[in-house]
Amino acid sequence: DVKVTQSSRYLVKRTGEKVFLECVQDMDHENMFWYRQDPGLGLRLIYFSYDVKMKEKGDIPEGYSVSREKKERFSLILESASTSQTSMYLCASSPVGENEQYFGPGTRLTVT
Amino acid sequence: GQNIDQPTEMTATEGAIVQINCTYQTSGFNGLFWYQQHAGEAPTFLSYNVLDGLEEKGRFSSFLSRSKGYSYLLLKELQMKDSASYLCAVILRGYGGSQGNLIFGKGTKLSVKP
């Protein structure tokens, strides 16, 4: 079974802090994604990566950056957290040639 | 722009049949997904349609009409555990050197009553 894990289920941070959200997949997938999910807005793509050290902006990249140094790990970085970044963050992965994405359990981030 | 519409909420009775509709207007199309998401959990894959017609998988079926920009998810013999949000998502282009993006609708919250 594909397994996508995220470093924390719940996280509370203060405004201005630098925040790292980690995602690891164990199925050697090339493609990895970061989404945020907000009530009434659905899932929105922040960044994605289709190879190590490659990244592309999604629909809402402002205020975020990413890092993919190893194939299995994709990190989302909030350089200076703001209250507007309070959300559920979901990581997903997929192999090349397959459209289905496999999701991690999510990290509920609260910025106070 | 990209637009995917689905009803916000639906209610149905245990044992009944429910149809959740999804319409889309997107700049490209390479397939449509349905995902199920229980409260506080990750979305899980239900179905993928790339050609017109009906795909059946147990109690769940998904239909696609590309010419109409329309899909539906049909759930039969509803059970209480089917209470969840159902997400419609369109993939704009296929996989090559670059990843095709998934565009999600806002989701339909289904409540199944006894």
PDB file of C-alpha atoms in Angstrom:
ATOM      1  CA  ASP A   1       0.000   0.000   0.000  1.00  0.00           C
ATOM      2  CA  VAL A   2       1.090   3.535  -0.742  1.00  0.00           C
ATOM      3  CA  LYS A   3       1.914   5.426   2.380  1.00  0.00           C
ATOM      4  CA  VAL A   4       2.188   9.201   2.602  1.00  0.00           C
ATOM      5  CA  THR A   5       3.052  10.548   6.029  1.00  0.00           C
ATOM      6  CA  GLN A   6       3.139  14.076   7.360  1.00  0.00           C
ATOM      7  CA  SER A   7       5.259  15.137  10.295  1.00  0.00           C
ATOM      8  CA  SER A   8       2.448  16.480  12.502  1.00  0.00           C
ATOM      9  CA  ARG A   9      -1.334  16.144  12.668  1.00  0.00           C
ATOM     10  CA  TYR A  10      -1.744  19.354  14.656  1.00  0.00           C
ATOM     11  CA  LEU A  11       0.577  22.337  14.908  1.00  0.00           C
ATOM     12  CA  VAL A  12       0.255  25.703  16.644  1.00  0.00           C
ATOM     13  CA  LYS A  13       2.660  28.499  15.739  1.00  0.00           C
ATOM     14  CA  ARG A  14       2.950  32.209  16.394  1.00  0.00           C
ATOM     15  CA  THR A  15       2.748  34.964  13.805  1.00  0.00           C
ATOM     16  CA  GLY A  16       6.166  35.598  12.246  1.00  0.00           C
ATOM     17  CA  GLU A  17       7.586  32.158  13.025  1.00  0.00           C
ATOM     18  CA  LYS A  18       9.226  30.065  10.326  1.00  0.00           C
ATOM     19  CA  VAL A  19       7.276  26.828   9.910  1.00  0.00           C
ATOM     20  CA  PHE A  20       8.328  23.581   8.248  1.00  0.00           C
ATOM     21  CA  LEU A  21       5.782  20.974   7.199  1.00  0.00           C
ATOM     22  CA  GLU A  22       7.299  17.672   6.164  1.00  0.00           C
ATOM     23  CA  CYS A  23       5.879  15.026   3.867  1.00  0.00           C
ATOM     24  CA  VAL A  24       7.388  11.613   3.152  1.00  0.00           C
ATOM     25  CA  GLN A  25       6.172   8.932   0.737  1.00  0.00           C
ATOM     26  CA  ASP A  26       7.481   5.392   0.599  1.00  0.00           C
ATOM     27  CA  MET A  27       6.481   4.343  -2.924  1.00  0.00           C
ATOM     28  CA  ASP A  28       9.216   5.976  -4.993  1.00  0.00           C
ATOM     29  CA  HIS A  29       6.755   8.413  -6.591  1.00  0.00           C
ATOM     30  CA  GLU A  30       8.180  11.131  -8.802  1.00  0.00           C
ATOM     31  CA  ASN A  31       5.393  13.670  -8.275  1.00  0.00           C
ATOM     32  CA  MET A  32       4.556  15.334  -4.987  1.00  0.00           C
ATOM     33  CA  PHE A  33       2.082  18.078  -4.118  1.00  0.00           C
ATOM     34  CA  TRP A  34       1.130  20.461  -1.330  1.00  0.00           C
ATOM     35  CA  TYR A  35      -2.467  21.645  -0.970  1.00  0.00           C
ATOM     36  CA  ARG A  36      -4.333  23.663   1.584  1.00  0.00           C
ATOM     37  CA  GLN A  37      -7.980  23.036   2.342  1.00  0.00           C
ATOM     38  CA  ASP A  38     -10.302  25.686   3.751  1.00  0.00           C
ATOM     39  CA  PRO A  39     -14.070  25.585   4.374  1.00  0.00           C
ATOM     40  CA  GLY A  40     -15.972  26.884   1.379  1.00  0.00           C
ATOM     41  CA  LEU A  41     -12.842  27.032  -0.780  1.00  0.00           C
ATOM     42  CA  GLY A  42     -11.991  23.379  -1.261  1.00  0.00           C
ATOM     43  CA  LEU A  43      -8.511  22.044  -1.989  1.00  0.00           C
ATOM     44  CA  ARG A  44      -6.103  24.514  -3.567  1.00  0.00           C
ATOM     45  CA  LEU A  45      -2.674  23.655  -4.947  1.00  0.00           C
ATOM     46  CA  ILE A  46       0.252  25.541  -3.403  1.00  0.00           C
ATOM     47  CA  TYR A  47       3.295  23.923  -5.030  1.00  0.00           C
ATOM     48  CA  PHE A  48       4.180  20.692  -6.747  1.00  0.00           C
ATOM     49  CA  SER A  49       7.337  18.882  -7.715  1.00  0.00           C
ATOM     50  CA  TYR A  50       7.896  16.308 -10.443  1.00  0.00           C
ATOM     51  CA  ASP A  51      11.494  15.460  -9.633  1.00  0.00           C
ATOM     52  CA  VAL A  52      14.182  16.010  -7.064  1.00  0.00           C
ATOM     53  CA  LYS A  53      15.147  19.679  -6.865  1.00  0.00           C
ATOM     54  CA  MET A  54      12.347  20.579  -9.297  1.00  0.00           C
ATOM     55  CA  LYS A  55       9.372  22.653  -8.195  1.00  0.00           C
ATOM     56  CA  GLU A  56       6.512  24.507  -9.813  1.00  0.00           C
ATOM     57  CA  LYS A  57       4.053  27.018  -8.415  1.00  0.00           C
ATOM     58  CA  GLY A  58       0.451  26.036  -8.057  1.00  0.00           C
ATOM     59  CA  ASP A  59      -2.511  28.362  -7.720  1.00  0.00           C
ATOM     60  CA  ILE A  60      -1.619  30.024  -4.389  1.00  0.00           C
ATOM     61  CA  PRO A  61       2.171  30.002  -3.846  1.00  0.00           C
ATOM     62  CA  GLU A  62       2.413  33.406  -2.167  1.00  0.00           C
ATOM     63  CA  GLY A  63       3.893  33.209   1.325  1.00  0.00           C
ATOM     64  CA  TYR A  64       5.169  29.653   0.804  1.00  0.00           C
ATOM     65  CA  SER A  65       8.280  27.946  -0.484  1.00  0.00           C
ATOM     66  CA  VAL A  66       9.181  24.284  -0.913  1.00  0.00           C
ATOM     67  CA  SER A  67      12.197  22.036  -0.854  1.00  0.00           C
ATOM     68  CA  ARG A  68      12.760  18.654  -2.449  1.00  0.00           C
ATOM     69  CA  GLU A  69      16.266  17.433  -1.773  1.00  0.00           C
ATOM     70  CA  LYS A  70      15.355  13.734  -1.815  1.00  0.00           C
ATOM     71  CA  LYS A  71      12.795  11.914  -3.910  1.00  0.00           C
ATOM     72  CA  GLU A  72      10.755  10.694  -0.949  1.00  0.00           C
ATOM     73  CA  ARG A  73      10.572  13.996   0.930  1.00  0.00           C
ATOM     74  CA  PHE A  74       8.780  17.237   0.044  1.00  0.00           C
ATOM     75  CA  SER A  75       8.825  20.089   2.540  1.00  0.00           C
ATOM     76  CA  LEU A  76       6.539  23.108   2.676  1.00  0.00           C
ATOM     77  CA  ILE A  77       8.010  26.203   4.304  1.00  0.00           C
ATOM     78  CA  LEU A  78       6.175  29.207   5.659  1.00  0.00           C
ATOM     79  CA  GLU A  79       8.930  31.838   5.893  1.00  0.00           C
ATOM     80  CA  SER A  80       6.969  34.104   8.242  1.00  0.00           C
ATOM     81  CA  ALA A  81       3.682  32.579   9.333  1.00  0.00           C
ATOM     82  CA  SER A  82       0.564  34.722   9.293  1.00  0.00           C
ATOM     83  CA  THR A  83      -2.930  34.121  10.683  1.00  0.00           C
ATOM     84  CA  SER A  84      -4.250  33.825   7.103  1.00  0.00           C
ATOM     85  CA  GLN A  85      -2.182  30.655   6.773  1.00  0.00           C
ATOM     86  CA  THR A  86      -4.225  28.886   9.434  1.00  0.00           C
ATOM     87  CA  SER A  87      -5.535  25.910   7.468  1.00  0.00           C
ATOM     88  CA  MET A  88      -5.448  22.178   6.851  1.00  0.00           C
ATOM     89  CA  TYR A  89      -2.390  21.279   4.772  1.00  0.00           C
ATOM     90  CA  LEU A  90      -2.464  18.102   2.684  1.00  0.00           C
ATOM     91  CA  CYS A  91       0.438  16.455   0.935  1.00  0.00           C
ATOM     92  CA  ALA A  92      -0.045  14.044  -1.970  1.00  0.00           C
ATOM     93  CA  SER A  93       2.100  11.974  -4.295  1.00  0.00           C
ATOM     94  CA  SER A  94       1.712  10.099  -7.553  1.00  0.00           C
ATOM     95  CA  PRO A  95       3.917   8.131  -9.933  1.00  0.00           C
ATOM     96  CA  VAL A  96       4.652   9.265 -13.480  1.00  0.00           C
ATOM     97  CA  GLY A  97       2.059   7.899 -15.893  1.00  0.00           C
ATOM     98  CA  GLU A  98      -0.660   7.617 -13.277  1.00  0.00           C
ATOM     99  CA  ASN A  99      -3.130  10.392 -12.599  1.00  0.00           C
ATOM    100  CA  GLU A 100      -4.358   9.267  -9.179  1.00  0.00           C
ATOM    101  CA  GLN A 101      -2.886  11.140  -6.255  1.00  0.00           C
ATOM    102  CA  TYR A 102      -2.398   9.544  -2.850  1.00  0.00           C
ATOM    103  CA  PHE A 103      -2.939  11.829   0.110  1.00  0.00           C
ATOM    104  CA  GLY A 104      -1.323  12.052   3.511  1.00  0.00           C
ATOM    105  CA  PRO A 105      -3.418  12.471   6.690  1.00  0.00           C
ATOM    106  CA  GLY A 106      -3.034  16.262   6.745  1.00  0.00           C
ATOM    107  CA  THR A 107      -1.593  18.802   9.170  1.00  0.00           C
ATOM    108  CA  ARG A 108      -3.964  21.220  10.828  1.00  0.00           C
ATOM    109  CA  LEU A 109      -1.908  24.385  11.347  1.00  0.00           C
ATOM    110  CA  THR A 110      -3.096  27.192  13.597  1.00  0.00           C
ATOM    111  CA  VAL A 111      -1.210  30.496  13.537  1.00  0.00           C
ATOM    112  CA  THR A 112      -1.960  32.745  16.488  1.00  0.00           C
TER     113      THR A 112
ATOM    114  CA  GLY B   1     -10.277  30.566 -15.603  1.00  0.00           C
ATOM    115  CA  GLN B   2     -11.059  27.154 -14.244  1.00  0.00           C
ATOM    116  CA  ASN B   3     -14.421  26.434 -12.676  1.00  0.00           C
ATOM    117  CA  ILE B   4     -15.808  23.285 -11.092  1.00  0.00           C
ATOM    118  CA  ASP B   5     -19.283  23.348  -9.549  1.00  0.00           C
ATOM    119  CA  GLN B   6     -20.927  20.841  -7.255  1.00  0.00           C
ATOM    120  CA  PRO B   7     -23.675  21.204  -4.652  1.00  0.00           C
ATOM    121  CA  THR B   8     -22.511  22.258  -1.211  1.00  0.00           C
ATOM    122  CA  GLU B   9     -24.631  19.841   0.807  1.00  0.00           C
ATOM    123  CA  MET B  10     -26.980  16.923   0.270  1.00  0.00           C
ATOM    124  CA  THR B  11     -29.011  14.745   2.600  1.00  0.00           C
ATOM    125  CA  ALA B  12     -30.227  11.228   1.890  1.00  0.00           C
ATOM    126  CA  THR B  13     -31.721   8.275   3.742  1.00  0.00           C
ATOM    127  CA  GLU B  14     -29.971   5.033   4.605  1.00  0.00           C
ATOM    128  CA  GLY B  15     -30.634   2.403   1.916  1.00  0.00           C
ATOM    129  CA  ALA B  16     -31.517   4.985  -0.746  1.00  0.00           C
ATOM    130  CA  ILE B  17     -29.691   6.114  -3.893  1.00  0.00           C
ATOM    131  CA  VAL B  18     -28.086   9.541  -4.228  1.00  0.00           C
ATOM    132  CA  GLN B  19     -26.561  11.294  -7.235  1.00  0.00           C
ATOM    133  CA  ILE B  20     -23.939  14.023  -6.757  1.00  0.00           C
ATOM    134  CA  ASN B  21     -23.455  16.200  -9.819  1.00  0.00           C
ATOM    135  CA  CYS B  22     -20.349  18.026 -10.972  1.00  0.00           C
ATOM    136  CA  THR B  23     -20.021  20.462 -13.871  1.00  0.00           C
ATOM    137  CA  TYR B  24     -16.751  21.882 -15.084  1.00  0.00           C
ATOM    138  CA  GLN B  25     -15.388  24.562 -17.391  1.00  0.00           C
ATOM    139  CA  THR B  26     -11.627  24.198 -17.692  1.00  0.00           C
ATOM    140  CA  SER B  27      -8.917  25.186 -20.159  1.00  0.00           C
ATOM    141  CA  GLY B  28      -7.928  21.560 -20.644  1.00  0.00           C
ATOM    142  CA  PHE B  29      -9.201  18.136 -19.740  1.00  0.00           C
ATOM    143  CA  ASN B  30      -7.412  14.867 -19.228  1.00  0.00           C
ATOM    144  CA  GLY B  31      -9.782  13.132 -16.851  1.00  0.00           C
ATOM    145  CA  LEU B  32     -12.054  13.577 -13.853  1.00  0.00           C
ATOM    146  CA  PHE B  33     -11.670  12.163 -10.357  1.00  0.00           C
ATOM    147  CA  TRP B  34     -14.025  11.597  -7.472  1.00  0.00           C
ATOM    148  CA  TYR B  35     -12.557  11.481  -3.984  1.00  0.00           C
ATOM    149  CA  GLN B  36     -14.246  10.727  -0.648  1.00  0.00           C
ATOM    150  CA  GLN B  37     -13.176  12.615   2.455  1.00  0.00           C
ATOM    151  CA  HIS B  38     -14.431  11.852   5.941  1.00  0.00           C
ATOM    152  CA  ALA B  39     -14.265  14.703   8.440  1.00  0.00           C
ATOM    153  CA  GLY B  40     -10.707  15.266   9.657  1.00  0.00           C
ATOM    154  CA  GLU B  41      -9.241  12.682   7.306  1.00  0.00           C
ATOM    155  CA  ALA B  42      -7.380  12.662   3.985  1.00  0.00           C
ATOM    156  CA  PRO B  43      -9.226  12.335   0.673  1.00  0.00           C
ATOM    157  CA  THR B  44      -9.317   8.792  -0.683  1.00  0.00           C
ATOM    158  CA  PHE B  45      -9.689   7.843  -4.331  1.00  0.00           C
ATOM    159  CA  LEU B  46     -13.090   6.614  -5.542  1.00  0.00           C
ATOM    160  CA  SER B  47     -13.051   6.784  -9.338  1.00  0.00           C
ATOM    161  CA  TYR B  48     -11.398   8.169 -12.448  1.00  0.00           C
ATOM    162  CA  ASN B  49     -13.176   8.803 -15.768  1.00  0.00           C
ATOM    163  CA  VAL B  50     -11.385   9.862 -18.916  1.00  0.00           C
ATOM    164  CA  LEU B  51     -13.840   8.565 -21.550  1.00  0.00           C
ATOM    165  CA  ASP B  52     -17.579   9.210 -21.801  1.00  0.00           C
ATOM    166  CA  GLY B  53     -19.834   6.745 -20.071  1.00  0.00           C
ATOM    167  CA  LEU B  54     -20.472   4.991 -16.810  1.00  0.00           C
ATOM    168  CA  GLU B  55     -17.844   3.324 -14.644  1.00  0.00           C
ATOM    169  CA  GLU B  56     -19.240   1.004 -11.979  1.00  0.00           C
ATOM    170  CA  LYS B  57     -17.401  -0.133  -8.888  1.00  0.00           C
ATOM    171  CA  GLY B  58     -19.560  -1.903  -6.337  1.00  0.00           C
ATOM    172  CA  ARG B  59     -22.076   0.486  -4.768  1.00  0.00           C
ATOM    173  CA  PHE B  60     -20.423   3.484  -6.437  1.00  0.00           C
ATOM    174  CA  SER B  61     -20.674   4.510 -10.097  1.00  0.00           C
ATOM    175  CA  SER B  62     -19.314   7.543 -11.904  1.00  0.00           C
ATOM    176  CA  PHE B  63     -20.491   8.995 -15.191  1.00  0.00           C
ATOM    177  CA  LEU B  64     -18.791  11.415 -17.558  1.00  0.00           C
ATOM    178  CA  SER B  65     -19.983  13.454 -20.536  1.00  0.00           C
ATOM    179  CA  ARG B  66     -17.075  15.450 -21.955  1.00  0.00           C
ATOM    180  CA  SER B  67     -19.208  17.314 -24.485  1.00  0.00           C
ATOM    181  CA  LYS B  68     -21.426  18.620 -21.680  1.00  0.00           C
ATOM    182  CA  GLY B  69     -18.651  19.181 -19.138  1.00  0.00           C
ATOM    183  CA  TYR B  70     -20.617  17.049 -16.697  1.00  0.00           C
ATOM    184  CA  SER B  71     -20.072  14.176 -14.326  1.00  0.00           C
ATOM    185  CA  TYR B  72     -22.001  12.524 -11.552  1.00  0.00           C
ATOM    186  CA  LEU B  73     -21.239  10.130  -8.733  1.00  0.00           C
ATOM    187  CA  LEU B  74     -23.989   7.642  -7.930  1.00  0.00           C
ATOM    188  CA  LEU B  75     -24.084   5.970  -4.536  1.00  0.00           C
ATOM    189  CA  LYS B  76     -26.466   3.031  -4.092  1.00  0.00           C
ATOM    190  CA  GLU B  77     -27.709   1.278  -0.946  1.00  0.00           C
ATOM    191  CA  LEU B  78     -26.523   4.151   1.172  1.00  0.00           C
ATOM    192  CA  GLN B  79     -24.927   3.351   4.513  1.00  0.00           C
ATOM    193  CA  MET B  80     -24.311   5.620   7.489  1.00  0.00           C
ATOM    194  CA  LYS B  81     -20.556   5.385   6.840  1.00  0.00           C
ATOM    195  CA  ASP B  82     -21.097   7.081   3.462  1.00  0.00           C
ATOM    196  CA  SER B  83     -21.609  10.360   5.318  1.00  0.00           C
ATOM    197  CA  ALA B  84     -18.603  12.333   4.053  1.00  0.00           C
ATOM    198  CA  SER B  85     -17.573  15.039   1.633  1.00  0.00           C
ATOM    199  CA  TYR B  86     -17.264  14.054  -2.009  1.00  0.00           C
ATOM    200  CA  LEU B  87     -14.741  15.967  -4.078  1.00  0.00           C
ATOM    201  CA  CYS B  88     -14.848  16.305  -7.851  1.00  0.00           C
ATOM    202  CA  ALA B  89     -11.475  17.101  -9.477  1.00  0.00           C
ATOM    203  CA  VAL B  90     -10.363  17.638 -13.066  1.00  0.00           C
ATOM    204  CA  ILE B  91      -6.842  17.007 -14.328  1.00  0.00           C
ATOM    205  CA  LEU B  92      -6.007  19.518 -16.995  1.00  0.00           C
ATOM    206  CA  ARG B  93      -3.309  17.731 -18.923  1.00  0.00           C
ATOM    207  CA  GLY B  94      -1.598  14.426 -18.811  1.00  0.00           C
ATOM    208  CA  TYR B  95       1.746  13.411 -17.490  1.00  0.00           C
ATOM    209  CA  GLY B  96       4.877  14.026 -19.428  1.00  0.00           C
ATOM    210  CA  GLY B  97       7.900  15.950 -18.336  1.00  0.00           C
ATOM    211  CA  SER B  98       5.688  18.123 -16.178  1.00  0.00           C
ATOM    212  CA  GLN B  99       2.881  17.259 -13.837  1.00  0.00           C
ATOM    213  CA  GLY B 100      -0.712  17.938 -14.819  1.00  0.00           C
ATOM    214  CA  ASN B 101      -2.568  19.913 -12.192  1.00  0.00           C
ATOM    215  CA  LEU B 102      -5.656  18.665 -10.397  1.00  0.00           C
ATOM    216  CA  ILE B 103      -8.315  21.344  -9.997  1.00  0.00           C
ATOM    217  CA  PHE B 104     -10.774  20.553  -7.202  1.00  0.00           C
ATOM    218  CA  GLY B 105     -14.368  21.541  -6.720  1.00  0.00           C
ATOM    219  CA  LYS B 106     -15.360  22.773  -3.260  1.00  0.00           C
ATOM    220  CA  GLY B 107     -16.833  19.415  -2.317  1.00  0.00           C
ATOM    221  CA  THR B 108     -20.326  18.137  -1.511  1.00  0.00           C
ATOM    222  CA  LYS B 109     -21.058  17.246   2.099  1.00  0.00           C
ATOM    223  CA  LEU B 110     -23.382  14.240   2.157  1.00  0.00           C
ATOM    224  CA  SER B 111     -25.315  13.409   5.289  1.00  0.00           C
ATOM    225  CA  VAL B 112     -26.949   9.986   5.473  1.00  0.00           C
ATOM    226  CA  LYS B 113     -29.888   9.789   7.907  1.00  0.00           C
ATOM    227  CA  PRO B 114     -31.351   6.618   9.408  1.00  0.00           C
TER     228      PRO B 114
END
